[in-house]
Short mmCIF file of C-alpha atoms and ligand atoms in Angstrom, two decimals:
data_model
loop_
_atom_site.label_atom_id
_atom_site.label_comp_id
_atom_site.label_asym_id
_atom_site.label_seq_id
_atom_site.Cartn_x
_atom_site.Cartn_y
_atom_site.Cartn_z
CA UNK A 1 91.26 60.54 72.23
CA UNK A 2 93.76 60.19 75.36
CA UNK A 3 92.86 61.92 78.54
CA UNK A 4 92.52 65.44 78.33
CA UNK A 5 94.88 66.92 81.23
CA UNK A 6 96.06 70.68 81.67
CA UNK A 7 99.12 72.05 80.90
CA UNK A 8 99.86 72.31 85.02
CA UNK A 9 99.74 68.57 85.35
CA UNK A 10 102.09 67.20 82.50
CA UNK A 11 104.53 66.59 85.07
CA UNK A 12 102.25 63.69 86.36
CA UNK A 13 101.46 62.61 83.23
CA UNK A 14 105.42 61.77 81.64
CA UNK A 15 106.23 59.44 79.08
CA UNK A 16 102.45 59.29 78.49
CA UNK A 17 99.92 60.40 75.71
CA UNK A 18 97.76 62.85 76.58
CA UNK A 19 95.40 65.86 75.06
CA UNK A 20 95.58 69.46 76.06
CA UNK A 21 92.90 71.97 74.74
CA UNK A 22 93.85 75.71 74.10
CA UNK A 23 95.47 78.32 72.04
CA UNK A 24 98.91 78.62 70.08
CA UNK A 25 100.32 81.83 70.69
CA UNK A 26 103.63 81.48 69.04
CA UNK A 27 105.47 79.53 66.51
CA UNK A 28 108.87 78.86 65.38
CA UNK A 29 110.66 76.12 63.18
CA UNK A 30 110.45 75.30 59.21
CA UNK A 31 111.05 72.67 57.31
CA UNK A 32 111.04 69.44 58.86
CA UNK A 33 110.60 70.82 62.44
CA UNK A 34 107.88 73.63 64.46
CA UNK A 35 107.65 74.34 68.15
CA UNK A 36 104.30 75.29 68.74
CA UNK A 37 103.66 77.55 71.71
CA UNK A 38 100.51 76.58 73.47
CA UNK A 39 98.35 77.85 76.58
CA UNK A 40 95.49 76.47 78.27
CA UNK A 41 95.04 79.12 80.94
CA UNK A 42 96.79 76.45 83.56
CA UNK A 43 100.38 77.08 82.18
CA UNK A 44 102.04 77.18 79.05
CA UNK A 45 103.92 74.60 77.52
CA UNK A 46 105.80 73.80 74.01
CA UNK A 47 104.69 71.46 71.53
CA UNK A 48 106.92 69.73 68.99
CA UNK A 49 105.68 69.03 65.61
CA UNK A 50 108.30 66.77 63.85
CA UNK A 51 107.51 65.89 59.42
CA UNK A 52 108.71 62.31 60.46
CA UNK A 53 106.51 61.54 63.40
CA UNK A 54 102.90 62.96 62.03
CA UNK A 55 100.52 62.54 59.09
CA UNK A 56 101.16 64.89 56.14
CA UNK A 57 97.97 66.54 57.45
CA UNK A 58 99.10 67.20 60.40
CA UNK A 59 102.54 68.67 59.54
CA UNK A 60 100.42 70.65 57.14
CA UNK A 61 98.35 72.35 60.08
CA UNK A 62 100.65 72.97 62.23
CA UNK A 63 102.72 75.01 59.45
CA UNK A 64 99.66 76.79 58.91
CA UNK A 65 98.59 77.58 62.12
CA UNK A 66 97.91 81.41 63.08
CA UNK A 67 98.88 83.19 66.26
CA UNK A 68 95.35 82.86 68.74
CA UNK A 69 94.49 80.22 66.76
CA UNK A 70 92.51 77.62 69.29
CA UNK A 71 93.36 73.64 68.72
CA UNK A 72 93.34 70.42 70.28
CA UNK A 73 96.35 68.90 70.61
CA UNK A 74 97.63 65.18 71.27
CA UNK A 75 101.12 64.16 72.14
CA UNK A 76 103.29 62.11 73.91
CA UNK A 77 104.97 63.87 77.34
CA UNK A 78 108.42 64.41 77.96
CA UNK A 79 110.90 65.95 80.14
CA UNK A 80 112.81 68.91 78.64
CA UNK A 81 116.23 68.10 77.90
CA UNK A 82 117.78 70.97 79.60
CA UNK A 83 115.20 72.62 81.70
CA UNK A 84 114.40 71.50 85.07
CA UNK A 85 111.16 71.03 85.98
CA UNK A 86 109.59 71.60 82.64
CA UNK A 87 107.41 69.11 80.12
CA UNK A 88 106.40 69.36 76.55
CA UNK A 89 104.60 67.81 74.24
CA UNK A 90 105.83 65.30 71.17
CA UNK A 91 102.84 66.07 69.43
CA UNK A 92 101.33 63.06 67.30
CA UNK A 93 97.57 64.89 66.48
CA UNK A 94 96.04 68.53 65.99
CA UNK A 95 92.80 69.23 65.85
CA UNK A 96 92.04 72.97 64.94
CA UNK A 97 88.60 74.42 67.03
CA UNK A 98 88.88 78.00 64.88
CA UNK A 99 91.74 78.93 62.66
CA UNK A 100 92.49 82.83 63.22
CA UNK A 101 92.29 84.07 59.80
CA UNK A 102 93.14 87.52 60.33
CA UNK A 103 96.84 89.39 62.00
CA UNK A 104 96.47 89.31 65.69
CA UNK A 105 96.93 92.93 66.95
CA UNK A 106 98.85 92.35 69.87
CA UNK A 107 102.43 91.35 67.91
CA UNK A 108 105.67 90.30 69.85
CA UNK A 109 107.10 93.77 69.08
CA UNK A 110 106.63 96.66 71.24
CA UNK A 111 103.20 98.73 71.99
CA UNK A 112 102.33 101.73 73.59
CA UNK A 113 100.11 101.39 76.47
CA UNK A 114 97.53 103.26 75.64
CA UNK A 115 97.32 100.55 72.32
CA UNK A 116 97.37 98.01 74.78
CA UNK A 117 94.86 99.39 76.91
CA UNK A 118 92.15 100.14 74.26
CA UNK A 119 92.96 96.06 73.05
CA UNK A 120 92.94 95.33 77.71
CA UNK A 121 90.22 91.88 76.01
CA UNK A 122 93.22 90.86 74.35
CA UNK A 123 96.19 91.83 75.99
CA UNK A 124 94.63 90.06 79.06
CA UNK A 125 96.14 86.82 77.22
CA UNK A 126 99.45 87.94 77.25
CA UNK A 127 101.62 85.94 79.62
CA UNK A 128 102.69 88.93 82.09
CA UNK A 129 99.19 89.85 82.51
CA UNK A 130 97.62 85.95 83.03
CA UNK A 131 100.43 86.10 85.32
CA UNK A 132 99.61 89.25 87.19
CA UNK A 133 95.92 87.97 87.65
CA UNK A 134 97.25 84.67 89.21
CA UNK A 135 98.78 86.69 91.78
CA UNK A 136 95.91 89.02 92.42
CA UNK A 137 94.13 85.99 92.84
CA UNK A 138 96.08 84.53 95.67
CA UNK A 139 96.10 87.70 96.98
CA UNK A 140 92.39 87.55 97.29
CA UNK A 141 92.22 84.14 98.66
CA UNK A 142 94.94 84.67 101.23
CA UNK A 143 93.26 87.59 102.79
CA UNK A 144 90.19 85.59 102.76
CA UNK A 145 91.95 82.58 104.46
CA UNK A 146 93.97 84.87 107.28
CA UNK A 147 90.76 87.16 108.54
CA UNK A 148 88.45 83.80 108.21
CA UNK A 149 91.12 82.19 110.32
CA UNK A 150 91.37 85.00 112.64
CA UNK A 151 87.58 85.57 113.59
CA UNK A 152 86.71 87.64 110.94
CA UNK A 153 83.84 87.22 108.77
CA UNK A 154 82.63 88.41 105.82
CA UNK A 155 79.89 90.59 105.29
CA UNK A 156 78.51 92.35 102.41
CA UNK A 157 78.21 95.92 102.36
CA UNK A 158 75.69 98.01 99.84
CA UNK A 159 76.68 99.72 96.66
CA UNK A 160 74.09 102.26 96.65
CA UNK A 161 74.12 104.07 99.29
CA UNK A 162 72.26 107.35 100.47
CA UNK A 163 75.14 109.06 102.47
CA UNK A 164 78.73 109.92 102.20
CA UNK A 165 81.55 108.51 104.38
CA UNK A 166 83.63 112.15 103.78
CA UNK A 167 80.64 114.21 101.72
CA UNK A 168 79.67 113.60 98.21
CA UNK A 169 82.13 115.85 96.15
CA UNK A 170 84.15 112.13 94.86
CA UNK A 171 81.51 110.30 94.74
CA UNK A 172 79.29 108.72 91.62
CA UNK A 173 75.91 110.39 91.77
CA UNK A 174 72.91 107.72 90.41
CA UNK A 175 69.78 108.68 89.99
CA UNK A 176 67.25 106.03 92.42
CA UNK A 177 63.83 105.91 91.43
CA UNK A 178 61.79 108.23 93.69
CA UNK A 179 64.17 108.58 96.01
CA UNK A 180 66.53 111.31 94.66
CA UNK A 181 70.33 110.91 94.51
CA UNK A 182 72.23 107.55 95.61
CA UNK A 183 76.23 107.45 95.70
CA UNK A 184 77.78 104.65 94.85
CA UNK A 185 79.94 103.44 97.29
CA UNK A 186 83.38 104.42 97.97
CA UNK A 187 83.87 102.28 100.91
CA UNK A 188 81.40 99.44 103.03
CA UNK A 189 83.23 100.93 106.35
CA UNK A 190 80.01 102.14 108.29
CA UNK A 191 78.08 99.69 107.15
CA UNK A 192 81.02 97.09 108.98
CA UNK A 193 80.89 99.28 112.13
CA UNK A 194 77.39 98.24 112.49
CA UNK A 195 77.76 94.38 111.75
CA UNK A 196 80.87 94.34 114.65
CA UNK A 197 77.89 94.82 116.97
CA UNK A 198 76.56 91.39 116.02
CA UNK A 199 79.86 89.12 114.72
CA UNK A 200 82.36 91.03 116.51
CA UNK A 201 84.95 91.39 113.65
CA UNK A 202 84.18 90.84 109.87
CA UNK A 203 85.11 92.31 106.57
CA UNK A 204 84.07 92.97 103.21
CA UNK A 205 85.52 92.80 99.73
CA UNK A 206 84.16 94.37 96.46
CA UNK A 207 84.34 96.97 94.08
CA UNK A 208 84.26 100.52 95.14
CA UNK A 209 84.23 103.86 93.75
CA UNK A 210 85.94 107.05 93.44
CA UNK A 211 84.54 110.23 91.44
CA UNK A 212 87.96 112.06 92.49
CA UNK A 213 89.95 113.56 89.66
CA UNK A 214 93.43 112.17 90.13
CA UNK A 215 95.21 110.87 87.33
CA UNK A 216 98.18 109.31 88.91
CA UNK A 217 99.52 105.59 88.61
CA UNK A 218 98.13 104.80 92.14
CA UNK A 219 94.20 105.85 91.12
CA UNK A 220 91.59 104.26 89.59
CA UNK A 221 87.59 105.22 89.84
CA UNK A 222 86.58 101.50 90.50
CA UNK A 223 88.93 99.68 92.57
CA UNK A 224 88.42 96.51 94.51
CA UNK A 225 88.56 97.51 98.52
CA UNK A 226 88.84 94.91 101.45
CA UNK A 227 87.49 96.92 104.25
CA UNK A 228 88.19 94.94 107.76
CA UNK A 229 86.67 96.22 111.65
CA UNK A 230 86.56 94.45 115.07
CA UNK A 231 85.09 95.64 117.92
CA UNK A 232 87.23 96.22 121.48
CA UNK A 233 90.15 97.08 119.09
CA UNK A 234 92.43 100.11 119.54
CA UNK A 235 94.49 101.58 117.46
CA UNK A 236 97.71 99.60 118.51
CA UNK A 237 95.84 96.20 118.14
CA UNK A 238 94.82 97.18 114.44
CA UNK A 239 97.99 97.96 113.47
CA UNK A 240 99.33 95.05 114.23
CA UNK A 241 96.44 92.90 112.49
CA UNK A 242 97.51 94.82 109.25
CA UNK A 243 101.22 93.79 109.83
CA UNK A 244 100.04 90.12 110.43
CA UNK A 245 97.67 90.38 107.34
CA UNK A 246 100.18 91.95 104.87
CA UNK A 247 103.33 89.15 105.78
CA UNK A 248 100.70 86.00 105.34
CA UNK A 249 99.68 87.64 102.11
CA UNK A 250 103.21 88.18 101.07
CA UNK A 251 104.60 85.00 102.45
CA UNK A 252 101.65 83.39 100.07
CA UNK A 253 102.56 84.86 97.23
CA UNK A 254 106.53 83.86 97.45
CA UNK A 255 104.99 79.85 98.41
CA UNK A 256 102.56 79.08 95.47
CA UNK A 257 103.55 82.31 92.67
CA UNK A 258 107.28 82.43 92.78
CA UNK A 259 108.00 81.44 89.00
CA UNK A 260 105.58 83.80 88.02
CA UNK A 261 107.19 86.41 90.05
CA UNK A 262 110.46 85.18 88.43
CA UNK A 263 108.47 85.80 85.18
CA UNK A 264 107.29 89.11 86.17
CA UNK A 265 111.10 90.12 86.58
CA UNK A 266 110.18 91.08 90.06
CA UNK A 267 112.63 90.81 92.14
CA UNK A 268 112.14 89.10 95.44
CA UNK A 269 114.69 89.89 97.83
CA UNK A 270 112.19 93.13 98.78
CA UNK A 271 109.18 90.36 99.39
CA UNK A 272 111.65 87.94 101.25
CA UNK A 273 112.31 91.30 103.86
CA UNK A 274 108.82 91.52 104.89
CA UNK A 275 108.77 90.64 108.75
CA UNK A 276 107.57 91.81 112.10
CA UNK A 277 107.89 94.54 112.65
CA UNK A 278 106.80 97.12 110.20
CA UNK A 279 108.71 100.53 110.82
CA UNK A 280 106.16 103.17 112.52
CA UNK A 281 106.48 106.51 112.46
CA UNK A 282 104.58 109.37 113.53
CA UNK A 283 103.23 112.24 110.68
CA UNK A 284 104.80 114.77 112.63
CA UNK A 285 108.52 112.74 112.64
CA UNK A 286 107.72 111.73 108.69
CA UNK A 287 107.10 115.22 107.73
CA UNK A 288 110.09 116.13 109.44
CA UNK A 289 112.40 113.83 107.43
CA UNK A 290 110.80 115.03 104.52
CA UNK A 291 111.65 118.07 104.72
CA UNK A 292 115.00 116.94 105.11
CA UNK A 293 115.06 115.18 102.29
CA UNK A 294 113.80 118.56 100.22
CA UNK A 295 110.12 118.32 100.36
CA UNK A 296 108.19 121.33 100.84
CA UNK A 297 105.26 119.38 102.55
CA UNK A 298 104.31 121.32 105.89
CA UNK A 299 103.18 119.75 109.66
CA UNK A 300 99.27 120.52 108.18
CA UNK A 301 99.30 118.94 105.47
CA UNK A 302 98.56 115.20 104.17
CA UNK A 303 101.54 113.55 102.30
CA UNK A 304 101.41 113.57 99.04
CA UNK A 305 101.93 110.46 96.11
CA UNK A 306 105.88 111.87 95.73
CA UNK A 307 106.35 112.36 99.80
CA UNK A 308 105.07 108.70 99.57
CA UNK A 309 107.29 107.60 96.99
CA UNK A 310 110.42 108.75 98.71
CA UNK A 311 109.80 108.47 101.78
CA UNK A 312 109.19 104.14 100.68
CA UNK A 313 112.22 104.14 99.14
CA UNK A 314 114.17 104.58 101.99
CA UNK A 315 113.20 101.64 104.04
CA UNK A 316 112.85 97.89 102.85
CA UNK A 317 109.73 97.36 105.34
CA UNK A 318 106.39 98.90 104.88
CA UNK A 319 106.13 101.93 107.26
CA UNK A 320 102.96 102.60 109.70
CA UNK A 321 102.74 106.82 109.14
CA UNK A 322 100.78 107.54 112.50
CA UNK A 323 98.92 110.20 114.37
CA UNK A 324 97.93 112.30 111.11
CA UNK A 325 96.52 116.11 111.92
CA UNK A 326 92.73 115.64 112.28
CA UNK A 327 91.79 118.43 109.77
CA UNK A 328 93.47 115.99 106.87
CA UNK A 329 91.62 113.15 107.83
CA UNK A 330 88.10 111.77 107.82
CA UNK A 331 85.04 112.73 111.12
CA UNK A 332 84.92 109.33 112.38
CA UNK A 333 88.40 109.05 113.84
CA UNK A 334 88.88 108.97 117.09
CA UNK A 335 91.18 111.77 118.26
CA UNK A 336 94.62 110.81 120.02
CA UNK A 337 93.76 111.32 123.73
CA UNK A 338 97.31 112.63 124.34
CA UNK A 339 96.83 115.87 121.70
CA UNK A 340 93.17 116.55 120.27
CA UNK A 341 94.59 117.55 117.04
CA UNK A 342 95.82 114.29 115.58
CA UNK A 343 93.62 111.01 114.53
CA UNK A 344 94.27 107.54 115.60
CA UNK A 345 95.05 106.68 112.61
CA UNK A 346 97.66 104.72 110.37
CA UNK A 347 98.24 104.71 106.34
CA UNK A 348 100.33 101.73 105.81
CA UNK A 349 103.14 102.83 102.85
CA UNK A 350 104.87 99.63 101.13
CA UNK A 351 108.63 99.76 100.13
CA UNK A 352 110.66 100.49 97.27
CA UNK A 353 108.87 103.50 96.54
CA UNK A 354 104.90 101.97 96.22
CA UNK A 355 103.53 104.13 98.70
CA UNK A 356 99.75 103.58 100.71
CA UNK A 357 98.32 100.37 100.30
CA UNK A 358 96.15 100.07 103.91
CA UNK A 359 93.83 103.77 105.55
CA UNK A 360 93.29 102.66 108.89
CA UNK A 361 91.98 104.13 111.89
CA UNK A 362 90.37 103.83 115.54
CA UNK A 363 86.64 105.23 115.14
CA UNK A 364 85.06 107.17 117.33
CA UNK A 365 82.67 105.91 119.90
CA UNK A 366 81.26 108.58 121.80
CA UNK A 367 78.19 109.51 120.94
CA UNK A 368 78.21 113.42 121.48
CA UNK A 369 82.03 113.98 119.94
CA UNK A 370 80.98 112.12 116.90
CA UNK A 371 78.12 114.02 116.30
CA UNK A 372 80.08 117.43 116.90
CA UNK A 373 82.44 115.96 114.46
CA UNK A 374 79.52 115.48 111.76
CA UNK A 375 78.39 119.17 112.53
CA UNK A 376 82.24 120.06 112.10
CA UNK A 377 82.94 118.35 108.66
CA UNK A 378 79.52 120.21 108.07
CA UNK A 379 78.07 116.94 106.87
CA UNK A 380 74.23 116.68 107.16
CA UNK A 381 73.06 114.69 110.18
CA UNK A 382 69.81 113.25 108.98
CA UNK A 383 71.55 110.55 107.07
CA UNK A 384 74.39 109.86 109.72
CA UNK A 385 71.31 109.01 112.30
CA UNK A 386 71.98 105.54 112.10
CA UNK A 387 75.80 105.32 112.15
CA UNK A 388 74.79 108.16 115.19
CA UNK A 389 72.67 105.10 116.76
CA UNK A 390 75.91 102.52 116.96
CA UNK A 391 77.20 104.59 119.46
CA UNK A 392 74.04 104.57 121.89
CA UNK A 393 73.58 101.14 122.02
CA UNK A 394 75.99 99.60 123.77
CA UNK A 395 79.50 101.38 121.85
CA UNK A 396 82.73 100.23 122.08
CA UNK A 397 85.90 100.76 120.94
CA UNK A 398 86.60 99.54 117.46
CA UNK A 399 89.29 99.90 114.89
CA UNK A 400 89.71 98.85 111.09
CA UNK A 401 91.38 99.65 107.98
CA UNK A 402 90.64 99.25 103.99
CA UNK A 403 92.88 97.79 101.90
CA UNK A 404 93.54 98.48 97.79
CA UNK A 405 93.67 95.21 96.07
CA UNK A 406 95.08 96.73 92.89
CA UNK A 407 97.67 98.73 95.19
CA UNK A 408 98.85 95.72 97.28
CA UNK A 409 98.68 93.88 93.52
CA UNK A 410 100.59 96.48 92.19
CA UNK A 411 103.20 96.15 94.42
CA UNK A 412 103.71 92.60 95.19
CA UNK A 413 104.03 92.32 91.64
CA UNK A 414 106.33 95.61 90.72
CA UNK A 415 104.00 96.98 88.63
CA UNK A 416 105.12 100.84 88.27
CA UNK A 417 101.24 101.48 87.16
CA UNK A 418 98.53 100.00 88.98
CA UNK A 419 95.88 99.73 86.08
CA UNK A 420 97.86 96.34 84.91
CA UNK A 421 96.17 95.23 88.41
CA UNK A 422 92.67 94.77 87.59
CA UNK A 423 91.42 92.90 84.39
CA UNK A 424 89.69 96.30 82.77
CA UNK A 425 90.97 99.43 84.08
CA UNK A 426 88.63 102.93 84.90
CA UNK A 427 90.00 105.86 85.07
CA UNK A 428 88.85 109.50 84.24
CA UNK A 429 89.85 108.91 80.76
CA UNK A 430 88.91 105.10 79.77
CA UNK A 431 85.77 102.94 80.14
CA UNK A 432 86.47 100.91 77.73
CA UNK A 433 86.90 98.11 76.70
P1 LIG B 1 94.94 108.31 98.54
O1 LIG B 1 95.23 109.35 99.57
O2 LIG B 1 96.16 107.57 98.08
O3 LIG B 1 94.09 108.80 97.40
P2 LIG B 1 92.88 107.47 100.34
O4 LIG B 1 93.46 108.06 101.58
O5 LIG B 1 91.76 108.16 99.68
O6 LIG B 1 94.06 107.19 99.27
P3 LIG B 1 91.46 105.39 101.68
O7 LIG B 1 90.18 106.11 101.56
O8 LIG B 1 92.08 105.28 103.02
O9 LIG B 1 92.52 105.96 100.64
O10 LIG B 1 91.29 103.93 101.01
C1 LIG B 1 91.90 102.78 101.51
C2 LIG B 1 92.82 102.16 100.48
O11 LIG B 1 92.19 102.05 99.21
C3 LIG B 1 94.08 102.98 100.18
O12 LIG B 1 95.06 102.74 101.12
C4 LIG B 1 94.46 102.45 98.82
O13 LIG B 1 95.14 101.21 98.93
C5 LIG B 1 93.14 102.21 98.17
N1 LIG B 1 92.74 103.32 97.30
C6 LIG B 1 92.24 104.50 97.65
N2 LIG B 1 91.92 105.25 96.60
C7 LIG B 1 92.23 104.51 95.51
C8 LIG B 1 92.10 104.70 94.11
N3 LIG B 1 91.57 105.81 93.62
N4 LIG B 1 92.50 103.70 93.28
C9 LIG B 1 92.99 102.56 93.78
N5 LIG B 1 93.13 102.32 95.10
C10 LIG B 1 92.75 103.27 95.96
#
C-alpha cells in the first residue's frame, strides 16, 4: 500500500500515489464517473472514481458506498483544475473498513436544532462544526502561548470546592463523603489569588459551573473558563493585558484558520478591526447612552444581555464597561478610591452585537475592608478564613479577569448561539448526548 498521508498534506504529495484513511460523507456522479467526498479529520478532499481507470470491483464499491461509510482509499494526487490551492485524489483502490448499512440521520437538507442537538455525536462531523472546534482550538493554544510568554503560568485550580466565590444560590451542590455539601466550581479565581503569592502571575483553564437559571444564547451550566491574576497589578495594567490577550488571540485565528472562517461565512473585516485600543467607557457614561438609545436600564443596575447587544453593535472594537456600582458586583473588588460606590472593575463586551466575553477586576487587599465586605454580602466567614489569610501575609495589589472560551468562540466564529462552541452542550434543559 503507498504511504498513508492526511488529507492536509496532499499538496506535498502531487503527482504521487498515496493512501488516505477516513470517511465518505457525500457522493455524486453515475454511470461511468463518482466524486467521492472524503474526510480524515485533517481536511476534506474529493476523490474521483473513473469505470475506465479501476477494477470492476472497485467501480462497484464506490457506487455502493453509503454516506459515513469509513474506507481506505488509494489514488494518484492532482491539482484541481480550477481551484487554487486545492488537491484530489484519482482514486485507483478502495478498501471499505465498515459499510454504513443504515440512512444516516443527519441528511444534507435542513434540521431543526434541537434535532441536531439531541444527534450533537453526530453532527460534531459536520464540516461547520469540525470547523468551529479547529478554531476553539487555536483559541486555546494561543491564550496558552501569550500568558506563557508573558510570565504567566498555569496552575490548576479545584473543582470541588467548600465555599462560594458570590454565595451558593448558582452553584452545583454535591454531596462529599462526611463532609457535608461541596460546590462545584464556578470559577478557580481565589484559589489563583493565593498561587500569585508564590509565581507572581499564573492562570488556569478548565471547566466550570453555573447552577443559574438563564436560558439565553450566551449561557451554558458547564463552560470552559480561563481565569488569569498577577500580583502588583492595578486595574489599568489588567485592562490592558486583556486588550493584548484578546488581539494575539484574534490575530491567530485570521493567520492559521482563515479558510475555515471563509467556510464559516464569517466575515472578517470585524476580526481585521481589532487593534489597540479597545474603546473604554465608564457604567455610569454606558448607561447613559443607553438610555438614549431607549433602554430602560437605570444608574443601579447591571446591564443586561440586550443593553449588551446594542450597546456592541455600535462600535467595531470591543468596549472596556468600567467602574460598575459595587452593589451589582462581587465582595472581593476593590472599591474605586475616587467614589466608594463603584468597583474596579471591567466586563470586556465584543462587537457586532456579542456582548461580555472577559469579568475582570482589581481585588481587594486590605485585610479589614475585605472582611467587612464578606460580613456585607452576608457570606459566612469561616470558609473565607483562608482567602482572609492572603491579605495578612504580605498583600499586594493584584488584578485578573476570567475569560468564556465558548463566548470568545462564539464570537470569533459568528456563532449567534454559543452552544455550537463546545463539543456537547449543558444547559438547564439538555444533558445529553
Ligand atoms: P453574565 O453576566 O453574562 O452571566 P458573569 O458576569 O456571571 O456573566 P463572570 O462571572 O464574570 O460572568 O465570568 C467570566 C466570563 O465567563 C464571562 O465574561 C463570560 O465570558 C463567561 N461566562 C459567564 N457565565 C457564563 C455562562 N453561563 N455560560 C458561558 N459563559 C459564561
Amino acid at each position: 500500500m503507498p504511504q498513508r498521508v492526511f488529507i492536509k498534506d496532499l499538496k506535498d504529495h502531487k503527482d504521487r500515489e498515496v493512501t488516505i484513511k477516513g470517511w465518505m460523507f457525500n457522493k455524486r456522479g453515475s454511470g461511468k464517473i463518482f466524486f467521492l467526498q472524503l474526510r480524515d479529520g485533517s481536511g476534506v478532499t474529493q476523490g474521483i472514481v473513473f469505470k475506465n481507470d479501476v477494477s470492476e470491483e472497485v467501480f462497484a464499491l464506490a457506487e455502493a458506498l453509503t454516506m459515513e461509510s469509513s474506507v481506505i482509499i488509494t489514488g494518484l494526487v492532482t491539482a484541481h483544475p480550477k481551484q487554487e490551492d486545492t488537491y484530489e485524489l484519482q482514486i485507483r483502490d478502495i478498501e471499505v473498513v465498515q459499510m454504513v448499512d443504515e440512512e444516516y440521520p443527519i441528511s444534507k437538507k435542513e434540521h431543526g436544532t434541537s434535532f441536531l442537538l439531541d444527534n450533537r455525536h453526530l453532527w460534531l462531523r459536520s464540516s461547520k462544526q469540525i470547523i468551529i472546534q479547529r478554531v476553539r482550538n487555536t483559541i486555546i493554544n494561543s491564550i496558552y502561548k501569550y500568558l506563557n510568554n508573558n510570565g504567566f503560568i498555569k496552575i490548576d485550580s479545584p473543582i470541588f470546592t467548600p465555599n462560594a466565590c458570590e454565595g451558593t444560590t448558582e452553584l452545583f451542590e454535591v454531596e462529599y463523603f462526611d463532609e457535608g455539601s461541596a460546590y462545584l466550581s464556578q470559577s478557580g479565581q481565589l484559589y489563583l489569588e493565593a498561587a500569585i503569592f508564590g509565581v507572581g502571575r499564573c492562570f488556569d483553564f478548565g471547566p466550570v459551573f453555573r447552577a443559574e437559571k438563564s436560558k439565553t444564547r450566551r449561557h451554558l451550566t458547564e463552560f470552559w473558563m480561563m481565569d488569569a491574576e498577577a500580583a502588583f497589578v492595578e486595574h489599568e495594567e489588567n485592562m490592558e493585558i486583556q486588550e493584548d490577550l484578546i488581539i494575539y488571540v484574534v490575530e491567530e485565528v485570521l493567520k492559521r484558520n482563515l479558510r475555515d472562517l471563509k467556510t464559516l461565512e464569517r466575515d472578517i473585516e470585524p476580526l481585521k478591526k481589532i487593534k489597540k485600543p479597545f474603546i473604554r467607557m465608564t457604567h455610569k457614561e454606558a448607561v447613559d447612552k443607553l438610555r438614549k438609545m431607549g433602554s430602560d436600564i437605570t444608574h443601579d443596575m447591571d446591564l443586561g444581555g440586550d443593553d449588551e447587544t446594542i450597546l456592541t453593535k455600535e462600535f467595531d472594537k470591543p468596549i472596556f464597561i468600567e467602574k460598575y456600582p459595587a452593589e451589582v458586583k462581587a465582595f472581593y473588588m476593590k472599591r474605586d478610591p475616587k467614589d466608594e460606590n463603584l468597583s474596579l472593575c471591567a466586563d470586556l463586551l465584543a462587537p457586532e452585537g456579542y456582548g461580555e466575553i472577559i469579568g475582570g477586576s482589581e481585588r481587594e487587599a486590605d485585610y479589614e475592608t475585605l472582611l467587612k465586605r464578606i460580613k456585607e454580602h452576608e457570606l459566612p466567614i469561616e470558609p473565607f478564613n483562608w482567602y482572609l489569610d492572603l491579605r495578612k501575609y504580605g498583600s499586594v495589589p493584584h488584578s485578573g479577569f476570567g475569560i468564556g472560551l465558548e463566548r470568545l468562540t462564539g464570537w470569533i466564529c459568528g456563532r449567534k448561539h454559543i452552544r455550537e462552541t463546545i463539543p456537547f452542550p449543558r444547559t438547564i434543559k439538555r444533558l445529553t448526548p
